[in-house]
PDB file of N, CA and C and ligand atoms in Angstrom:
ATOM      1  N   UNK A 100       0.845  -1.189   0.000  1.00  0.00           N
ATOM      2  CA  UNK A 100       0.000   0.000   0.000  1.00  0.00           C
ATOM      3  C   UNK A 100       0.886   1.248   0.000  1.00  0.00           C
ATOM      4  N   UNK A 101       0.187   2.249   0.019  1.00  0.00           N
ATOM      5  CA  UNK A 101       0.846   3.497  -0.105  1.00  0.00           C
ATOM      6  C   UNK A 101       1.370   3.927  -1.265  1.00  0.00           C
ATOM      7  N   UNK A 102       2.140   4.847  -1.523  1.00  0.00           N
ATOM      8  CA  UNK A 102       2.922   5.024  -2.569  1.00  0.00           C
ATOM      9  C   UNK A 102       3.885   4.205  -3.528  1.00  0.00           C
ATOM     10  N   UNK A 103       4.239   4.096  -4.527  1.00  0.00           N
ATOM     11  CA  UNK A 103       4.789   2.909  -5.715  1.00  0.00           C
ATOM     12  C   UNK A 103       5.868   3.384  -5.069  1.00  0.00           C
ATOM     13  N   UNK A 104       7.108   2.527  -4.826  1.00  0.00           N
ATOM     14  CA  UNK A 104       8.621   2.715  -4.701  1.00  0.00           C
ATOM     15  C   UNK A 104       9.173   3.556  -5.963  1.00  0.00           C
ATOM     16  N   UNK A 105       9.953   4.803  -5.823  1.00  0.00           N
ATOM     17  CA  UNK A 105      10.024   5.235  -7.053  1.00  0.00           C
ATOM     18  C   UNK A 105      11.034   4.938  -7.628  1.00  0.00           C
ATOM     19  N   UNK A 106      11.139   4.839  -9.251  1.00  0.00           N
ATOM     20  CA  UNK A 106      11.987   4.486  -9.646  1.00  0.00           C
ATOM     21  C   UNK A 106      13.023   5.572  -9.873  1.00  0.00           C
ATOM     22  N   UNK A 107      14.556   5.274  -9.364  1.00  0.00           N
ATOM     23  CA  UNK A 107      15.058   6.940  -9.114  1.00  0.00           C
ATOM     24  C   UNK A 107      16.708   7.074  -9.871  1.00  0.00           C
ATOM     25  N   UNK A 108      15.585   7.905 -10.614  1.00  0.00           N
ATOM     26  CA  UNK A 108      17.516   8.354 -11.820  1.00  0.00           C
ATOM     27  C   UNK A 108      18.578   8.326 -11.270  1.00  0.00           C
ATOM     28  N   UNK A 109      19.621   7.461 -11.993  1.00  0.00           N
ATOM     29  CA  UNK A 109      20.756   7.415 -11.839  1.00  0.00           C
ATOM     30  C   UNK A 109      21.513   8.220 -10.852  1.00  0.00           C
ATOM     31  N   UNK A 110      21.554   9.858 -11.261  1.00  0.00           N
ATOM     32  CA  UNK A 110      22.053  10.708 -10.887  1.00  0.00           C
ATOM     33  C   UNK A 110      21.297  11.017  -9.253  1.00  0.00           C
ATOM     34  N   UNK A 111      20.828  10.308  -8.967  1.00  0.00           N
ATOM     35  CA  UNK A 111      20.033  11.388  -7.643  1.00  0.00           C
ATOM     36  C   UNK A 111      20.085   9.869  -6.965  1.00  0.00           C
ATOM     37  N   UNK A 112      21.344  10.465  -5.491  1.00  0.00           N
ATOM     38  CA  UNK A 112      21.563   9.344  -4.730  1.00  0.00           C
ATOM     39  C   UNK A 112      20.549   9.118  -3.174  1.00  0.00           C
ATOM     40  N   UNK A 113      19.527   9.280  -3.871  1.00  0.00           N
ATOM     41  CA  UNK A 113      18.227   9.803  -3.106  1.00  0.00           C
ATOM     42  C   UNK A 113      18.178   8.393  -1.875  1.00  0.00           C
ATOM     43  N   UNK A 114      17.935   8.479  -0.543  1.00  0.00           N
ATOM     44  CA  UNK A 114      17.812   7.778   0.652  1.00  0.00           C
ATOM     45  C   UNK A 114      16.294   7.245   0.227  1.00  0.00           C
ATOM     46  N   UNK A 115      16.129   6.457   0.125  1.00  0.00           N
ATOM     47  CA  UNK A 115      14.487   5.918   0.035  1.00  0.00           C
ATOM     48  C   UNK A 115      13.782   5.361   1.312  1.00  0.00           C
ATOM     49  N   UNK A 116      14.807   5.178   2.290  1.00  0.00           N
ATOM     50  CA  UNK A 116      14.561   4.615   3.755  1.00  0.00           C
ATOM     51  C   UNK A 116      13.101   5.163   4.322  1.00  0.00           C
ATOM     52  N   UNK A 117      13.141   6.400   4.220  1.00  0.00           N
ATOM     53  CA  UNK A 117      11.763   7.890   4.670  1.00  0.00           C
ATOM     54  C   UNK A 117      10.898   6.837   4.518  1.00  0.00           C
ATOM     55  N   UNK A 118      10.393   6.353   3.397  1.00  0.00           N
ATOM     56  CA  UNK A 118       9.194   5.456   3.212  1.00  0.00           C
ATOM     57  C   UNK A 118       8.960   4.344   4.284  1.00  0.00           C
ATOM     58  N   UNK A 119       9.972   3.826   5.073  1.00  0.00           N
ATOM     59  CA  UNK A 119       9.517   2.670   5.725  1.00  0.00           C
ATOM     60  C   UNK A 119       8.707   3.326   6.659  1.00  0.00           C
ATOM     61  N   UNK A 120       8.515   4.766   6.908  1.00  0.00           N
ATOM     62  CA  UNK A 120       7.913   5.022   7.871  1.00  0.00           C
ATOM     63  C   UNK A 120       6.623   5.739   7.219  1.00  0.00           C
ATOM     64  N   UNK A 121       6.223   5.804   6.265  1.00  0.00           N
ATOM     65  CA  UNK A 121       5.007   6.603   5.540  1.00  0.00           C
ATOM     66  C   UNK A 121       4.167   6.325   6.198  1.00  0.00           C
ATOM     67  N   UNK A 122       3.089   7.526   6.703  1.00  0.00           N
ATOM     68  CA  UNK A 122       1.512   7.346   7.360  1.00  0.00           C
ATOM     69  C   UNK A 122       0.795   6.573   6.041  1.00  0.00           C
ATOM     70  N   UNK A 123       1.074   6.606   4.908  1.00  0.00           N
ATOM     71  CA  UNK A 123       0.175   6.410   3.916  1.00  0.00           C
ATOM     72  C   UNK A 123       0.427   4.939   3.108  1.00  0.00           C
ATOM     73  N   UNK A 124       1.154   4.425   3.836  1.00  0.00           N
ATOM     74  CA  UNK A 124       1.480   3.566   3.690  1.00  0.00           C
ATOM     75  C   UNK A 124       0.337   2.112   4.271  1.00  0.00           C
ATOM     76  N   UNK A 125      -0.541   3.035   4.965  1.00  0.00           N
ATOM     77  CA  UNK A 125      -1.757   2.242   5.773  1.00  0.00           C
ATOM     78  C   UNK A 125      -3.050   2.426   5.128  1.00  0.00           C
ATOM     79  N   UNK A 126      -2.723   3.259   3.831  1.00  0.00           N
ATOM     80  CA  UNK A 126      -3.886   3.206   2.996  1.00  0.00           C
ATOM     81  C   UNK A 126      -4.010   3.088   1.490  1.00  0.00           C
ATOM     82  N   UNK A 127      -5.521   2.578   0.761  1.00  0.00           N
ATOM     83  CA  UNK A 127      -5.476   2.462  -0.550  1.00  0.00           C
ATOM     84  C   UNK A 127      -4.595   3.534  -0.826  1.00  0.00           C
ATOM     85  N   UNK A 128      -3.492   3.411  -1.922  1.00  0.00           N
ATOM     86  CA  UNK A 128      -3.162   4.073  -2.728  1.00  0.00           C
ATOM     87  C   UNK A 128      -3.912   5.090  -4.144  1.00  0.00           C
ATOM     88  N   UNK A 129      -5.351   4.623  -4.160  1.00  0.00           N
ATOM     89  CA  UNK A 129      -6.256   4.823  -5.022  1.00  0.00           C
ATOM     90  C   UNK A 129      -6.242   6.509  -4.257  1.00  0.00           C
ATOM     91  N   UNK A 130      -6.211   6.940  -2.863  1.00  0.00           N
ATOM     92  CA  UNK A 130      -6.487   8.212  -2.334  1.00  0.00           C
ATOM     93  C   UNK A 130      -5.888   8.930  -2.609  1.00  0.00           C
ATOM     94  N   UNK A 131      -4.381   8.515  -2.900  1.00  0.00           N
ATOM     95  CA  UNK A 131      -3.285   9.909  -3.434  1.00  0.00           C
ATOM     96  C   UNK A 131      -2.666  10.014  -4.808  1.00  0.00           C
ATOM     97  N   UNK A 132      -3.884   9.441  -5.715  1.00  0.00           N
ATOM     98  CA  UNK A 132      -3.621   9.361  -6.989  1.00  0.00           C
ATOM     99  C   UNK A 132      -5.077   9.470  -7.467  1.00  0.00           C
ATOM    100  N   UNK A 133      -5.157  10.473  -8.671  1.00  0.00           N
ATOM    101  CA  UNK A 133      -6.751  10.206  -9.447  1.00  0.00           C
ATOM    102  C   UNK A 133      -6.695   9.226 -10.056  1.00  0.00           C
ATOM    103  N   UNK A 134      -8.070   8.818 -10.027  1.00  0.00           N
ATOM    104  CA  UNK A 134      -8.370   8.008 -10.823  1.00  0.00           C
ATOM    105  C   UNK A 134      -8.793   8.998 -12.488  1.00  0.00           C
ATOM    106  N   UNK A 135      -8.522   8.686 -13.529  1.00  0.00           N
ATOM    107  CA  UNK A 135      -9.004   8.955 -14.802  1.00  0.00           C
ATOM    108  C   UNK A 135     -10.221   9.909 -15.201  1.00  0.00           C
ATOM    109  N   UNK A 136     -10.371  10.759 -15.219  1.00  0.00           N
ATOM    110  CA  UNK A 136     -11.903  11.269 -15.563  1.00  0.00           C
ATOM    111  C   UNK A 136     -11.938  12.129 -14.444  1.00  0.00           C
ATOM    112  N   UNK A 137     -11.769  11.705 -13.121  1.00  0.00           N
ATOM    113  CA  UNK A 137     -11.757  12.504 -11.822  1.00  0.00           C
ATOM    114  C   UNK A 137     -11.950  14.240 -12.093  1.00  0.00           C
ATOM    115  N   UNK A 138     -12.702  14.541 -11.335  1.00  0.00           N
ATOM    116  CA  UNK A 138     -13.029  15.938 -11.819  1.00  0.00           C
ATOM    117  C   UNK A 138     -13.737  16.505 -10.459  1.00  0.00           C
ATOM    118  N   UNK A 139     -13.272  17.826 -10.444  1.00  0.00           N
ATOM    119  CA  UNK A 139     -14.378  19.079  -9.452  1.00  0.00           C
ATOM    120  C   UNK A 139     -14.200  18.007  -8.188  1.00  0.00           C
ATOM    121  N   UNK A 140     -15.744  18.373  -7.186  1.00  0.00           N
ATOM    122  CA  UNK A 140     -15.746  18.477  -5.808  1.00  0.00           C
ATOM    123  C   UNK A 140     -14.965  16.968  -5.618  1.00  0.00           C
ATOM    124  N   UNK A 141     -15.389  15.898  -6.180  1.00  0.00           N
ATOM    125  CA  UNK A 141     -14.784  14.283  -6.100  1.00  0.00           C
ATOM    126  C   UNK A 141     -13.079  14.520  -5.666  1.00  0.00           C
ATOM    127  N   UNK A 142     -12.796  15.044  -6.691  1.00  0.00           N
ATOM    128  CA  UNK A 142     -10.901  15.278  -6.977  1.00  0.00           C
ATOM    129  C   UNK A 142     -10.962  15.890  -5.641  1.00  0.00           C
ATOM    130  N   UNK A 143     -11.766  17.706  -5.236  1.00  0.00           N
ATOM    131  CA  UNK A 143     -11.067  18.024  -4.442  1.00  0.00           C
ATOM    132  C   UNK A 143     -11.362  17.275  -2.966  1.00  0.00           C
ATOM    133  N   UNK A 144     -11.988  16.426  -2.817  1.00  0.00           N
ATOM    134  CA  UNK A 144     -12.755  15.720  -1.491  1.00  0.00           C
ATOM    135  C   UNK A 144     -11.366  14.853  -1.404  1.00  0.00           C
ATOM    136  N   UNK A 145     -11.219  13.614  -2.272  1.00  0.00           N
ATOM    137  CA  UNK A 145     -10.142  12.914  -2.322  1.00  0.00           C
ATOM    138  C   UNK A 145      -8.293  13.712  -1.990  1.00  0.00           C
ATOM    139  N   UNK A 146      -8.420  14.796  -2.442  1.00  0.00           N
ATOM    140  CA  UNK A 146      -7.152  15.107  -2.445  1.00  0.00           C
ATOM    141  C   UNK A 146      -6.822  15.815  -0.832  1.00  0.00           C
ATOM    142  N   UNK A 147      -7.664  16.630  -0.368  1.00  0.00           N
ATOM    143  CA  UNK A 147      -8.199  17.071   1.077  1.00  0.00           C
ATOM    144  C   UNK A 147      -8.157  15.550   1.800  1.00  0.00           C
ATOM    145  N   UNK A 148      -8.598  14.804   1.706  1.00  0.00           N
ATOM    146  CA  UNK A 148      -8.636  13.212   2.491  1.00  0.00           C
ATOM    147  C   UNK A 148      -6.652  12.889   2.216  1.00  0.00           C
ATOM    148  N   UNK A 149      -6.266  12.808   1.568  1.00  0.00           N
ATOM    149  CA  UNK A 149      -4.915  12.206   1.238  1.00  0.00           C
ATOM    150  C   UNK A 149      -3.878  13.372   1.849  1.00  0.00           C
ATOM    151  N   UNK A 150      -4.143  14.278   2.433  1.00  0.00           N
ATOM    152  CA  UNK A 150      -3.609  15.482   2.380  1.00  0.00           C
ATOM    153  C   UNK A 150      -3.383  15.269   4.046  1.00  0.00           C
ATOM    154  N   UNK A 151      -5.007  15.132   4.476  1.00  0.00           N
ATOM    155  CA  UNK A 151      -4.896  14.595   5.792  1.00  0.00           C
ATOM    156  C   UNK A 151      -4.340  13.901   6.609  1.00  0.00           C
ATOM    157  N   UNK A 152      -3.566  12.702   5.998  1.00  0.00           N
ATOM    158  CA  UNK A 152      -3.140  11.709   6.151  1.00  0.00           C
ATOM    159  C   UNK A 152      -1.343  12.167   5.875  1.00  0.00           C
ATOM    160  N   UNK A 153      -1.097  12.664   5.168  1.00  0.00           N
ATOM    161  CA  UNK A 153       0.134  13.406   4.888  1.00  0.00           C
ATOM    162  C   UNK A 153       0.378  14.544   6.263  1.00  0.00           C
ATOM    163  N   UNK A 154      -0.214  14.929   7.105  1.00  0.00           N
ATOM    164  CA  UNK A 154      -0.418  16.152   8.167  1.00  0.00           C
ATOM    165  C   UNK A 154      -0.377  15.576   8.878  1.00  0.00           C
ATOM    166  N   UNK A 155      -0.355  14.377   8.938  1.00  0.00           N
ATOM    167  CA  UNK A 155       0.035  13.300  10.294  1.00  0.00           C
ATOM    168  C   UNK A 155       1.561  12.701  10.162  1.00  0.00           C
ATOM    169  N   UNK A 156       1.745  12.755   8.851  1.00  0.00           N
ATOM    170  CA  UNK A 156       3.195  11.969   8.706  1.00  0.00           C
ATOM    171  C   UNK A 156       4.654  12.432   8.876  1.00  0.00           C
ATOM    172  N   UNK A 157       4.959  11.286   9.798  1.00  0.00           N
ATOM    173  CA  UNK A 157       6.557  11.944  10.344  1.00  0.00           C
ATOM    174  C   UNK A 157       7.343  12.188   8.724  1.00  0.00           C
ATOM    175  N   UNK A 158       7.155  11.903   8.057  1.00  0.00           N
ATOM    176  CA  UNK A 158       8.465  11.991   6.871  1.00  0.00           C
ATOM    177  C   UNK A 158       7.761  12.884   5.685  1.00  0.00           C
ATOM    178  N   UNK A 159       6.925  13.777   5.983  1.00  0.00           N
ATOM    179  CA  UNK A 159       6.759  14.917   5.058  1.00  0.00           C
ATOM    180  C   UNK A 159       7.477  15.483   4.697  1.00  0.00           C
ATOM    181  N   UNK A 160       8.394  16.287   5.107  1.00  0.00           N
ATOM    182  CA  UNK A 160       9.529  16.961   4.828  1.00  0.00           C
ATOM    183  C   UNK A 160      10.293  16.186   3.424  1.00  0.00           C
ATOM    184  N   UNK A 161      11.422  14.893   3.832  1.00  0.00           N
ATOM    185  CA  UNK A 161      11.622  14.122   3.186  1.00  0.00           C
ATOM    186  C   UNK A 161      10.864  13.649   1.542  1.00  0.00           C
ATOM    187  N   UNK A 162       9.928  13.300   2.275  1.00  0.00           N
ATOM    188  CA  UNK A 162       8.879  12.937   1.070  1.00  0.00           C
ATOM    189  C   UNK A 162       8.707  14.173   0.009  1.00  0.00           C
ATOM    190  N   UNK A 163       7.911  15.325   0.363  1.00  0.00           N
ATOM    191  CA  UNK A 163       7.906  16.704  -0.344  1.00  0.00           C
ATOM    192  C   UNK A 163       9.166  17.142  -1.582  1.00  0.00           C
ATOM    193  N   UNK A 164      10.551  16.864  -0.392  1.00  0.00           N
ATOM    194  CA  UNK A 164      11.317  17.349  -1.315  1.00  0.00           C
ATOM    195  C   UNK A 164      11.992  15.925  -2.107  1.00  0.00           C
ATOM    196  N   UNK A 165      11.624  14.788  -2.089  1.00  0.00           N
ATOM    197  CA  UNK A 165      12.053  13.847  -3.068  1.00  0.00           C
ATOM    198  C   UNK A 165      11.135  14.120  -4.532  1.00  0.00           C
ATOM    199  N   UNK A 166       9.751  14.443  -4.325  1.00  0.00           N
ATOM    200  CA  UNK A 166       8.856  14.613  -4.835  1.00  0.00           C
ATOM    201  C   UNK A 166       9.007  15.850  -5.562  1.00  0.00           C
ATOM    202  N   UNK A 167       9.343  17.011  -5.267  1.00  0.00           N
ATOM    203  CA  UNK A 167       9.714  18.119  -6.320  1.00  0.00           C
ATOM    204  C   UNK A 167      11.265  18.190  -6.717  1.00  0.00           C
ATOM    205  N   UNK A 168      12.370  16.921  -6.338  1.00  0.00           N
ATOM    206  CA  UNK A 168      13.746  16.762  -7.036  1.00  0.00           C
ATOM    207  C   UNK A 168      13.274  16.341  -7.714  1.00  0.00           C
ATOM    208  N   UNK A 169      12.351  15.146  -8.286  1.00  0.00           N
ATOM    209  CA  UNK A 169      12.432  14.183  -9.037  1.00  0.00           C
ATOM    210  C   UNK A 169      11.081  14.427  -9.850  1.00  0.00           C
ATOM    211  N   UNK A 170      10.407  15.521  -9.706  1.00  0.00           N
ATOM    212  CA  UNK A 170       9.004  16.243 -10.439  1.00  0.00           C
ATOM    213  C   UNK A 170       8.138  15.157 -10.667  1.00  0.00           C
ATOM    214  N   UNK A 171       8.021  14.412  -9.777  1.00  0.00           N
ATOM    215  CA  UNK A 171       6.725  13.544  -9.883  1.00  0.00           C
ATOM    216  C   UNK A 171       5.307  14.118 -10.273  1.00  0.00           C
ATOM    217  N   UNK A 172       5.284  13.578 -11.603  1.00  0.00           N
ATOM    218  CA  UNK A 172       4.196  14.003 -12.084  1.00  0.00           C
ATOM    219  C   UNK A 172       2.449  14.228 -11.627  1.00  0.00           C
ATOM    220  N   UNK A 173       2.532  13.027 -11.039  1.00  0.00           N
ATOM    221  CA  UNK A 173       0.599  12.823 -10.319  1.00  0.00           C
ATOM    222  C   UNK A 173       1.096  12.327  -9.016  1.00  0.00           C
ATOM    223  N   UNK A 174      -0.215  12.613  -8.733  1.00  0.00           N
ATOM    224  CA  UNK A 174      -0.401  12.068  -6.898  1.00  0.00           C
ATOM    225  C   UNK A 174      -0.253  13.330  -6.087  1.00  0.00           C
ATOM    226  N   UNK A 175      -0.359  12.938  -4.828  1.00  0.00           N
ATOM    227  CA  UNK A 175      -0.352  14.243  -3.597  1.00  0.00           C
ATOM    228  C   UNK A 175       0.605  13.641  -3.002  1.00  0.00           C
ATOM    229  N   UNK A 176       1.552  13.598  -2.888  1.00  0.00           N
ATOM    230  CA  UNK A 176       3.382  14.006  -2.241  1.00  0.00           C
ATOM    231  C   UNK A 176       3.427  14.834  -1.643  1.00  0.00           C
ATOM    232  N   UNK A 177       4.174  14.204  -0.060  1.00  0.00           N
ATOM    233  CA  UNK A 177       4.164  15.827   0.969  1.00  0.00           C
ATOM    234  C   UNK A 177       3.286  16.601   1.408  1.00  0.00           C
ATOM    235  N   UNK A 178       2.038  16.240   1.270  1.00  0.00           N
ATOM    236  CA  UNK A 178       1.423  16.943   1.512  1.00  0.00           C
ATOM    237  C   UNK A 178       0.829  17.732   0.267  1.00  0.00           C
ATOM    238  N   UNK A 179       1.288  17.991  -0.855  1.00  0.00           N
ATOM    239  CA  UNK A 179       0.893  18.813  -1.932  1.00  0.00           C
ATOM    240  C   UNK A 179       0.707  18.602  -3.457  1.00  0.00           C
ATOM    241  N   UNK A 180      -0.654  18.771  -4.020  1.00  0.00           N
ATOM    242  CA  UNK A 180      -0.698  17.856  -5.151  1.00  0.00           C
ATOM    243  C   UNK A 180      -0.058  18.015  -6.330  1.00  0.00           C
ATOM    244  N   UNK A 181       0.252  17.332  -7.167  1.00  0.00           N
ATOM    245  CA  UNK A 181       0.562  17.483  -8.761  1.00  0.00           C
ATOM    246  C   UNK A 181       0.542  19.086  -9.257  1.00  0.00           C
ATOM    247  N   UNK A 182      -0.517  20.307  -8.882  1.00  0.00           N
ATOM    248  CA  UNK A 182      -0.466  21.372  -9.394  1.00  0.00           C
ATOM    249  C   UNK A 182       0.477  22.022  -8.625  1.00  0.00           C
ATOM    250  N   UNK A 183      -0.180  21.867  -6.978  1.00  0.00           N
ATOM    251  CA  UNK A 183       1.002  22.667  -6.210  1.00  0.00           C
ATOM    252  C   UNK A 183       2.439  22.597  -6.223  1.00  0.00           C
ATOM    253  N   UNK A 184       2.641  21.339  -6.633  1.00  0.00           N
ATOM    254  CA  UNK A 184       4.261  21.045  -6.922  1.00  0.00           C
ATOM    255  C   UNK A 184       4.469  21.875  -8.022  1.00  0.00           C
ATOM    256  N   UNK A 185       3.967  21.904  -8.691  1.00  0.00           N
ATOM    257  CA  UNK A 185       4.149  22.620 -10.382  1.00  0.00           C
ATOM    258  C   UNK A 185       4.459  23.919  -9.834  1.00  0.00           C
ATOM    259  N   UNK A 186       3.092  24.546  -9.165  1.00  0.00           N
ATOM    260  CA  UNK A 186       3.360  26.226  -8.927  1.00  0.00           C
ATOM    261  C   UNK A 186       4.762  26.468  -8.170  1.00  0.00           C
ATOM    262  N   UNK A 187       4.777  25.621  -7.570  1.00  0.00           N
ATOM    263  CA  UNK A 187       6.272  25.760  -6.564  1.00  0.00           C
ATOM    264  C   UNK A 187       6.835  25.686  -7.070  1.00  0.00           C
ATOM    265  N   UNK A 188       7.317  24.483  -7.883  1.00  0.00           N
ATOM    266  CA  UNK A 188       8.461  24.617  -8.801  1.00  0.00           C
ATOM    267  C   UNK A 188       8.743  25.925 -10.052  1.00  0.00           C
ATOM    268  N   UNK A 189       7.516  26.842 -10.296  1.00  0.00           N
ATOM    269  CA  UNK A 189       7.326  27.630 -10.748  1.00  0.00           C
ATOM    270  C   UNK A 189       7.993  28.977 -10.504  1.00  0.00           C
ATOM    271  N   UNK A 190       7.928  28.839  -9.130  1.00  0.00           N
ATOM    272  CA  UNK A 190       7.754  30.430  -8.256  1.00  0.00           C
ATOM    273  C   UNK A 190       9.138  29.786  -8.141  1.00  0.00           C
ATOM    274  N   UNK A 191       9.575  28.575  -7.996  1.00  0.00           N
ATOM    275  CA  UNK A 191      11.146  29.092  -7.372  1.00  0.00           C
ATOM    276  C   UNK A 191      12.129  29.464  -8.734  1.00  0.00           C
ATOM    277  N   UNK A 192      11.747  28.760  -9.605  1.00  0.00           N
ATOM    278  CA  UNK A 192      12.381  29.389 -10.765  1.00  0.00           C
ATOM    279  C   UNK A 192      12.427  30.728 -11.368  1.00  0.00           C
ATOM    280  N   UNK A 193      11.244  31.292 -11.176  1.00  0.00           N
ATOM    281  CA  UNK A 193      11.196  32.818 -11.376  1.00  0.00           C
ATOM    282  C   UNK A 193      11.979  33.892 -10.460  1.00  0.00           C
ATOM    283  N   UNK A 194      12.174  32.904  -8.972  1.00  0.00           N
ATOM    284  CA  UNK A 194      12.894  33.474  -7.800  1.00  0.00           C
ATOM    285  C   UNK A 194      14.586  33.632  -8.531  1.00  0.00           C
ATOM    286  N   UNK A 195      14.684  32.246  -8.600  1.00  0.00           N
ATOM    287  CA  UNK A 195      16.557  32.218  -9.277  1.00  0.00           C
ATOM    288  C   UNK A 195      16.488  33.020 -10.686  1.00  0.00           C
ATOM    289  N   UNK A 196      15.593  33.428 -11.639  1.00  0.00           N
ATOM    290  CA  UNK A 196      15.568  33.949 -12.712  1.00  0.00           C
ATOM    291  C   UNK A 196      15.751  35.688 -11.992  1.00  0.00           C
ATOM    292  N   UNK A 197      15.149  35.717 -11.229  1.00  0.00           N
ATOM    293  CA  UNK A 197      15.500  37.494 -11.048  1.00  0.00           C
ATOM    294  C   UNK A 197      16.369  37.900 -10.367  1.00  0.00           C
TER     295      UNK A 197
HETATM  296  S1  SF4 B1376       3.943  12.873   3.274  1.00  0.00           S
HETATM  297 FE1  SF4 B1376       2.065  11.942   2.497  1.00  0.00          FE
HETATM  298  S2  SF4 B1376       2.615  11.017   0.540  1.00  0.00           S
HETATM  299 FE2  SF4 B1376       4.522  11.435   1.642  1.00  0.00          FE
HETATM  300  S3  SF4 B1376       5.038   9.539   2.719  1.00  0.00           S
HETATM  301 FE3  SF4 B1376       3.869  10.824   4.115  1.00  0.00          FE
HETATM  302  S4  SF4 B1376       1.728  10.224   3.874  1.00  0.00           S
HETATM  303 FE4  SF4 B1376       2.863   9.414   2.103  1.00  0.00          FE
END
């Protein structure tokens, strides 16, 4: 359960240990990933539920920033979903750009 073990580029001598301790690791994985089609209040109910469960977990920190080194595309990581990673990764680039 929980999150897929990720598969992790060569270059990034990333600790994967964090996971033995995941809160989310005690639940369907179906919660921190959409399902297909997923749309409006459903998405945001599910992602608020998976989010929850992330606000309990000792290895947020960890998790968060494996999750925006390695730009994991879908799911809620750290606490923050697929868009929020994006905007973040957004805003910090515009930060080092000015
Ligand atoms: S922060 Fe959330 S997604 Fe990351 S390991 Fe913890 S529960 Fe799982």
């Amino acid at each position: 359960m929980g999150h897929p073990k990720p598969k992790l580029p060569g270059s990034v001598s990333w600790a994967w240990s964090w996971q033995e301790l995941a809160a989310c690791a005690r639940f369907d994985p179906r919660l921190f990933f959409h399902p297909t089609g997923e749309r409006g209040e459903g998405s945001r109910a599910r992602e608020l539920a998976a989010k929850q469960v992330c606000a309990t977990c000792p290895v947020l920190e960890p998790c968060r920033a494996y999750a925006l080194a390695v730009r994991e595309p879908y799911g809620v990581w750290g606490g923050l979903t697929e868009e929020e990673r994006a905007h973040l990764l957004r805003r910090r680039r515009a930060a080092r750009a000015a």
